[in-house]
Amino acid sequence: MSQQPSTPDPALTTLVGLAAFTELAAFGLLASRSVDAPDLPVRQTLATAAGDALGRQGRLLALVVGPGADGAAEAMAPFDGALTDFDARTTPSTWAEGLLKSVVGLGVAQDLCRELAAGLPDGGAGFAAAVGEPRTDDPATAVLAAAATADDVLSSRMALWGRRVVGEALGLVPVLLAAHAPLAALASHAREGEPDGGATVQAWLVSRLTAEHTRRMDRLGLAA
Amino acid sequence: MSQQPSTPDPALTTLVGLAAFTELAAFGLLASRSVDAPDLPVRQTLATAAGDALGRQGRLLALVVGPGADGAAEAMAPFDGALTDFDARTTPSTWAEGLLKSVVGLGVAQDLCRELAAGLPDGGAGFAAAVGEPRTDDPATAVLAAAATADDVLSSRMALWGRRVVGEALGLVPVLLAAHAPLAALASHAREGEPDGGATVQAWLVSRLTAEHTRRMDRLGLAA
């Protein structure tokens, strides 16, 4: 029935579980902001972005399990609840905060998974093919950038909120690596291929994710 | 840029606008019940069902507009706000009520659009190809049927709630036909192809939708 490789790498299975779970979370955040969007074009744009997250999730899961919700849930099960504390600490108080949370939270999660995938035997090529190139023009970013450009007060509030969300997201990284040995091993392998020798694996990883976050906030027109 | 037929039938454009808008609404209802689902398999199942609604919406919109959120929003614009009263009158008080609302509301909307499509010059073949066969085994129905079978009290509450939702949904039909002349014309054309001569167009349409609703409630194991 299933079309996955008969013996997927256990580290790949764990990484796909994390990536699929965070894409499902992104789907929920984007869909929720579609439901209460200010107008029909934004509602449609964010629904489509939510659908894109599901599409990436499906391609990722196909690397390790057959089709259907049961296999998907089994692959994600080790990460069920992994975002509960993060969600409790980053409850948005406005629509724009909710949308920025989805952009920053999903962005950090995707960057983390891409960095870890570099520690796989194939250097992350299969993983990268499933998720596609990182998008620098995603629709949620465009919606937020337009809102921030038009309103200086919103822009500084959003910058503050972005720092809050990224702080909580980066705080999850050591928790995830400590709880899931295959992810820690991937981080170590990924680190081996990199030149900057001094830093610990975790410090190296967080500095990579922070640099990507700064670029993300630049695209949003917000101070990182 | 666009790949749609250069001169879509104006009645098709109106019908696609209605159908696409109700699929977007179904996406929002299903995605919201995914976000607060009781467990990960149901969360995944309902996310996938929401994605399916978006897929149907995309294939429908492709019949009349090019890709992108702007054309989609333009096609749906005549129906923006059409479900506001319906939503206000059917605010669910539990998760199961919210899910049943999506199944019943989307079901009636899909049945309505399919009946109206029969009044198009091609007898609705193009429309039917875009939306696919009516599903009698959709995942949301399976989730609800399992819950209702296990709990008699829930089952009778759900039956009552289903009658409330279908009543409000059927009440929208004359409102939509009165507000959108192309839909009323489609209903009249569809009616001409049918044998039962006595009834008015509206009475005929509502009786067709009621019969389909009864079948839907049977599949859910609920009294219609």
PDB file of N, CA and C in Angstrom, chain A residues 21 24-25 27-28 31-32 34-35 40-41 43-45 47 50-51 54 57 69 72-73 76-77 80, chain B residues 21 24-25 27-28 31-32 34-35 40-41 43-45 47 50-51 54 57 69 72-73 76-77 80:
ATOM      1  N   PHE A  21       4.767  18.247  12.292  1.00  0.00           N
ATOM      2  CA  PHE A  21       3.980  18.790  13.401  1.00  0.00           C
ATOM      3  C   PHE A  21       3.985  20.323  13.374  1.00  0.00           C
ATOM      4  N   LEU A  24       1.705  21.525  10.654  1.00  0.00           N
ATOM      5  CA  LEU A  24       0.297  21.429  11.080  1.00  0.00           C
ATOM      6  C   LEU A  24      -0.055  22.604  11.998  1.00  0.00           C
ATOM      7  N   ALA A  25       0.884  22.961  12.884  1.00  0.00           N
ATOM      8  CA  ALA A  25       0.661  24.120  13.752  1.00  0.00           C
ATOM      9  C   ALA A  25       0.552  25.405  12.929  1.00  0.00           C
ATOM     10  N   PHE A  27      -0.401  25.594   9.808  1.00  0.00           N
ATOM     11  CA  PHE A  27      -1.721  25.525   9.170  1.00  0.00           C
ATOM     12  C   PHE A  27      -2.785  26.111  10.090  1.00  0.00           C
ATOM     13  N   GLY A  28      -2.784  25.702  11.348  1.00  0.00           N
ATOM     14  CA  GLY A  28      -3.804  26.162  12.296  1.00  0.00           C
ATOM     15  C   GLY A  28      -3.725  27.661  12.544  1.00  0.00           C
ATOM     16  N   ALA A  31      -4.802  29.456   9.219  1.00  0.00           N
ATOM     17  CA  ALA A  31      -6.235  29.276   8.969  1.00  0.00           C
ATOM     18  C   ALA A  31      -7.060  30.114   9.945  1.00  0.00           C
ATOM     19  N   SER A  32      -6.614  30.177  11.204  1.00  0.00           N
ATOM     20  CA  SER A  32      -7.351  30.971  12.193  1.00  0.00           C
ATOM     21  C   SER A  32      -7.334  32.452  11.821  1.00  0.00           C
ATOM     22  N   SER A  34      -7.076  33.474   8.778  1.00  0.00           N
ATOM     23  CA  SER A  34      -7.958  33.592   7.610  1.00  0.00           C
ATOM     24  C   SER A  34      -9.397  33.780   8.057  1.00  0.00           C
ATOM     25  N   VAL A  35      -9.803  33.006   9.057  1.00  0.00           N
ATOM     26  CA  VAL A  35     -11.202  33.037   9.502  1.00  0.00           C
ATOM     27  C   VAL A  35     -11.602  34.439   9.977  1.00  0.00           C
ATOM     28  N   LEU A  40     -11.967  40.001   2.306  1.00  0.00           N
ATOM     29  CA  LEU A  40     -12.013  38.745   1.559  1.00  0.00           C
ATOM     30  C   LEU A  40     -10.685  38.414   0.863  1.00  0.00           C
ATOM     31  N   PRO A  41      -9.983  39.390   0.240  1.00  0.00           N
ATOM     32  CA  PRO A  41      -8.697  39.024  -0.375  1.00  0.00           C
ATOM     33  C   PRO A  41      -7.686  38.483   0.641  1.00  0.00           C
ATOM     34  N   ARG A  43      -8.453  37.102   3.529  1.00  0.00           N
ATOM     35  CA  ARG A  43      -8.995  35.806   3.963  1.00  0.00           C
ATOM     36  C   ARG A  43      -8.579  34.698   3.006  1.00  0.00           C
ATOM     37  N   GLN A  44      -8.710  34.973   1.708  1.00  0.00           N
ATOM     38  CA  GLN A  44      -8.327  33.977   0.697  1.00  0.00           C
ATOM     39  C   GLN A  44      -6.816  33.742   0.696  1.00  0.00           C
ATOM     40  N   THR A  45      -6.051  34.814   0.793  1.00  0.00           N
ATOM     41  CA  THR A  45      -4.585  34.709   0.772  1.00  0.00           C
ATOM     42  C   THR A  45      -4.084  33.819   1.908  1.00  0.00           C
ATOM     43  N   ALA A  47      -5.880  31.612   3.676  1.00  0.00           N
ATOM     44  CA  ALA A  47      -6.364  30.243   3.489  1.00  0.00           C
ATOM     45  C   ALA A  47      -5.410  29.488   2.564  1.00  0.00           C
ATOM     46  N   ALA A  50      -2.286  28.632   4.371  1.00  0.00           N
ATOM     47  CA  ALA A  50      -2.531  27.480   5.250  1.00  0.00           C
ATOM     48  C   ALA A  50      -2.517  26.188   4.437  1.00  0.00           C
ATOM     49  N   GLY A  51      -3.134  26.225   3.267  1.00  0.00           N
ATOM     50  CA  GLY A  51      -3.127  25.060   2.382  1.00  0.00           C
ATOM     51  C   GLY A  51      -1.707  24.697   1.938  1.00  0.00           C
ATOM     52  N   LEU A  54      -0.061  22.687   4.601  1.00  0.00           N
ATOM     53  CA  LEU A  54      -0.513  21.287   4.537  1.00  0.00           C
ATOM     54  C   LEU A  54       0.155  20.534   3.390  1.00  0.00           C
ATOM     55  N   GLN A  57       3.549  19.646   4.466  1.00  0.00           N
ATOM     56  CA  GLN A  57       3.434  18.570   5.452  1.00  0.00           C
ATOM     57  C   GLN A  57       3.232  17.217   4.754  1.00  0.00           C
ATOM     58  N   ALA A  69      -4.353   9.686   7.731  1.00  0.00           N
ATOM     59  CA  ALA A  69      -4.165  10.442   8.972  1.00  0.00           C
ATOM     60  C   ALA A  69      -3.480   9.597  10.052  1.00  0.00           C
ATOM     61  N   ALA A  72       0.292   9.620   9.609  1.00  0.00           N
ATOM     62  CA  ALA A  72       0.726  10.996   9.872  1.00  0.00           C
ATOM     63  C   ALA A  72       0.760  11.256  11.371  1.00  0.00           C
ATOM     64  N   ALA A  73      -0.312  10.866  12.056  1.00  0.00           N
ATOM     65  CA  ALA A  73      -0.394  11.129  13.493  1.00  0.00           C
ATOM     66  C   ALA A  73       0.681  10.346  14.244  1.00  0.00           C
ATOM     67  N   MET A  76       3.977  12.138  13.921  1.00  0.00           N
ATOM     68  CA  MET A  76       4.034  13.398  14.673  1.00  0.00           C
ATOM     69  C   MET A  76       3.908  13.186  16.179  1.00  0.00           C
ATOM     70  N   ALA A  77       3.444  11.981  16.582  1.00  0.00           N
ATOM     71  CA  ALA A  77       3.095  11.742  17.987  1.00  0.00           C
ATOM     72  C   ALA A  77       4.213  12.122  18.976  1.00  0.00           C
ATOM     73  N   ASP A  80       3.680  15.680  19.883  1.00  0.00           N
ATOM     74  CA  ASP A  80       2.355  16.139  20.328  1.00  0.00           C
ATOM     75  C   ASP A  80       2.531  16.869  21.659  1.00  0.00           C
TER      76      ASP A  80
ATOM     77  N   PHE B  21     -17.181  30.590  -2.416  1.00  0.00           N
ATOM     78  CA  PHE B  21     -17.319  31.261  -1.119  1.00  0.00           C
ATOM     79  C   PHE B  21     -17.727  30.257  -0.043  1.00  0.00           C
ATOM     80  N   LEU B  24     -14.787  28.169   0.937  1.00  0.00           N
ATOM     81  CA  LEU B  24     -13.891  28.928   1.819  1.00  0.00           C
ATOM     82  C   LEU B  24     -14.443  28.939   3.248  1.00  0.00           C
ATOM     83  N   ALA B  25     -15.770  29.083   3.355  1.00  0.00           N
ATOM     84  CA  ALA B  25     -16.392  29.033   4.679  1.00  0.00           C
ATOM     85  C   ALA B  25     -16.206  27.652   5.308  1.00  0.00           C
ATOM     86  N   PHE B  27     -13.798  25.542   4.664  1.00  0.00           N
ATOM     87  CA  PHE B  27     -12.385  25.495   5.061  1.00  0.00           C
ATOM     88  C   PHE B  27     -12.213  26.077   6.463  1.00  0.00           C
ATOM     89  N   GLY B  28     -12.799  27.251   6.696  1.00  0.00           N
ATOM     90  CA  GLY B  28     -12.641  27.921   7.992  1.00  0.00           C
ATOM     91  C   GLY B  28     -13.258  27.120   9.127  1.00  0.00           C
ATOM     92  N   ALA B  31     -11.083  23.880   9.595  1.00  0.00           N
ATOM     93  CA  ALA B  31      -9.765  24.213  10.150  1.00  0.00           C
ATOM     94  C   ALA B  31      -9.894  24.608  11.620  1.00  0.00           C
ATOM     95  N   SER B  32     -10.952  25.339  11.956  1.00  0.00           N
ATOM     96  CA  SER B  32     -11.141  25.743  13.354  1.00  0.00           C
ATOM     97  C   SER B  32     -11.361  24.531  14.245  1.00  0.00           C
ATOM     98  N   SER B  34     -10.173  21.607  13.548  1.00  0.00           N
ATOM     99  CA  SER B  34      -8.867  20.939  13.612  1.00  0.00           C
ATOM    100  C   SER B  34      -8.037  21.547  14.731  1.00  0.00           C
ATOM    101  N   VAL B  35      -8.042  22.873  14.832  1.00  0.00           N
ATOM    102  CA  VAL B  35      -7.200  23.568  15.821  1.00  0.00           C
ATOM    103  C   VAL B  35      -7.544  23.115  17.240  1.00  0.00           C
ATOM    104  N   LEU B  40      -4.567  14.175  18.177  1.00  0.00           N
ATOM    105  CA  LEU B  40      -3.773  14.450  16.979  1.00  0.00           C
ATOM    106  C   LEU B  40      -4.338  13.797  15.714  1.00  0.00           C
ATOM    107  N   PRO B  41      -4.818  12.524  15.767  1.00  0.00           N
ATOM    108  CA  PRO B  41      -5.385  11.961  14.526  1.00  0.00           C
ATOM    109  C   PRO B  41      -6.591  12.758  14.012  1.00  0.00           C
ATOM    110  N   ARG B  43      -7.203  15.934  14.666  1.00  0.00           N
ATOM    111  CA  ARG B  43      -6.667  17.222  14.226  1.00  0.00           C
ATOM    112  C   ARG B  43      -6.150  17.125  12.793  1.00  0.00           C
ATOM    113  N   GLN B  44      -5.401  16.046  12.505  1.00  0.00           N
ATOM    114  CA  GLN B  44      -4.863  15.847  11.160  1.00  0.00           C
ATOM    115  C   GLN B  44      -5.984  15.582  10.149  1.00  0.00           C
ATOM    116  N   THR B  45      -6.946  14.747  10.544  1.00  0.00           N
ATOM    117  CA  THR B  45      -8.051  14.402   9.645  1.00  0.00           C
ATOM    118  C   THR B  45      -8.825  15.649   9.216  1.00  0.00           C
ATOM    119  N   ALA B  47      -7.772  18.819   9.383  1.00  0.00           N
ATOM    120  CA  ALA B  47      -6.914  19.702   8.588  1.00  0.00           C
ATOM    121  C   ALA B  47      -6.935  19.250   7.125  1.00  0.00           C
ATOM    122  N   ALA B  50     -10.153  20.229   5.555  1.00  0.00           N
ATOM    123  CA  ALA B  50     -10.137  21.663   5.232  1.00  0.00           C
ATOM    124  C   ALA B  50      -9.333  21.904   3.957  1.00  0.00           C
ATOM    125  N   GLY B  51      -8.211  21.204   3.831  1.00  0.00           N
ATOM    126  CA  GLY B  51      -7.404  21.323   2.616  1.00  0.00           C
ATOM    127  C   GLY B  51      -8.167  20.837   1.384  1.00  0.00           C
ATOM    128  N   LEU B  54     -10.382  23.576   0.161  1.00  0.00           N
ATOM    129  CA  LEU B  54      -9.600  24.554  -0.614  1.00  0.00           C
ATOM    130  C   LEU B  54      -9.286  24.020  -2.012  1.00  0.00           C
ATOM    131  N   GLN B  57     -12.302  24.433  -4.062  1.00  0.00           N
ATOM    132  CA  GLN B  57     -12.459  25.854  -4.353  1.00  0.00           C
ATOM    133  C   GLN B  57     -11.534  26.279  -5.503  1.00  0.00           C
ATOM    134  N   ALA B  69      -5.106  35.302  -5.446  1.00  0.00           N
ATOM    135  CA  ALA B  69      -6.154  35.663  -4.489  1.00  0.00           C
ATOM    136  C   ALA B  69      -7.050  36.777  -5.004  1.00  0.00           C
ATOM    137  N   ALA B  72      -9.792  35.405  -7.264  1.00  0.00           N
ATOM    138  CA  ALA B  72     -10.656  34.603  -6.401  1.00  0.00           C
ATOM    139  C   ALA B  72     -11.577  35.504  -5.594  1.00  0.00           C
ATOM    140  N   ALA B  73     -10.999  36.535  -4.991  1.00  0.00           N
ATOM    141  CA  ALA B  73     -11.803  37.426  -4.153  1.00  0.00           C
ATOM    142  C   ALA B  73     -12.844  38.167  -4.992  1.00  0.00           C
ATOM    143  N   MET B  76     -15.756  35.869  -5.679  1.00  0.00           N
ATOM    144  CA  MET B  76     -16.571  35.597  -4.491  1.00  0.00           C
ATOM    145  C   MET B  76     -17.239  36.857  -3.927  1.00  0.00           C
ATOM    146  N   ALA B  77     -16.766  38.033  -4.352  1.00  0.00           N
ATOM    147  CA  ALA B  77     -17.215  39.295  -3.740  1.00  0.00           C
ATOM    148  C   ALA B  77     -18.743  39.446  -3.663  1.00  0.00           C
ATOM    149  N   ASP B  80     -19.810  37.992  -0.430  1.00  0.00           N
ATOM    150  CA  ASP B  80     -19.141  38.382   0.822  1.00  0.00           C
ATOM    151  C   ASP B  80     -20.213  38.819   1.821  1.00  0.00           C
TER     152      ASP B  80
END
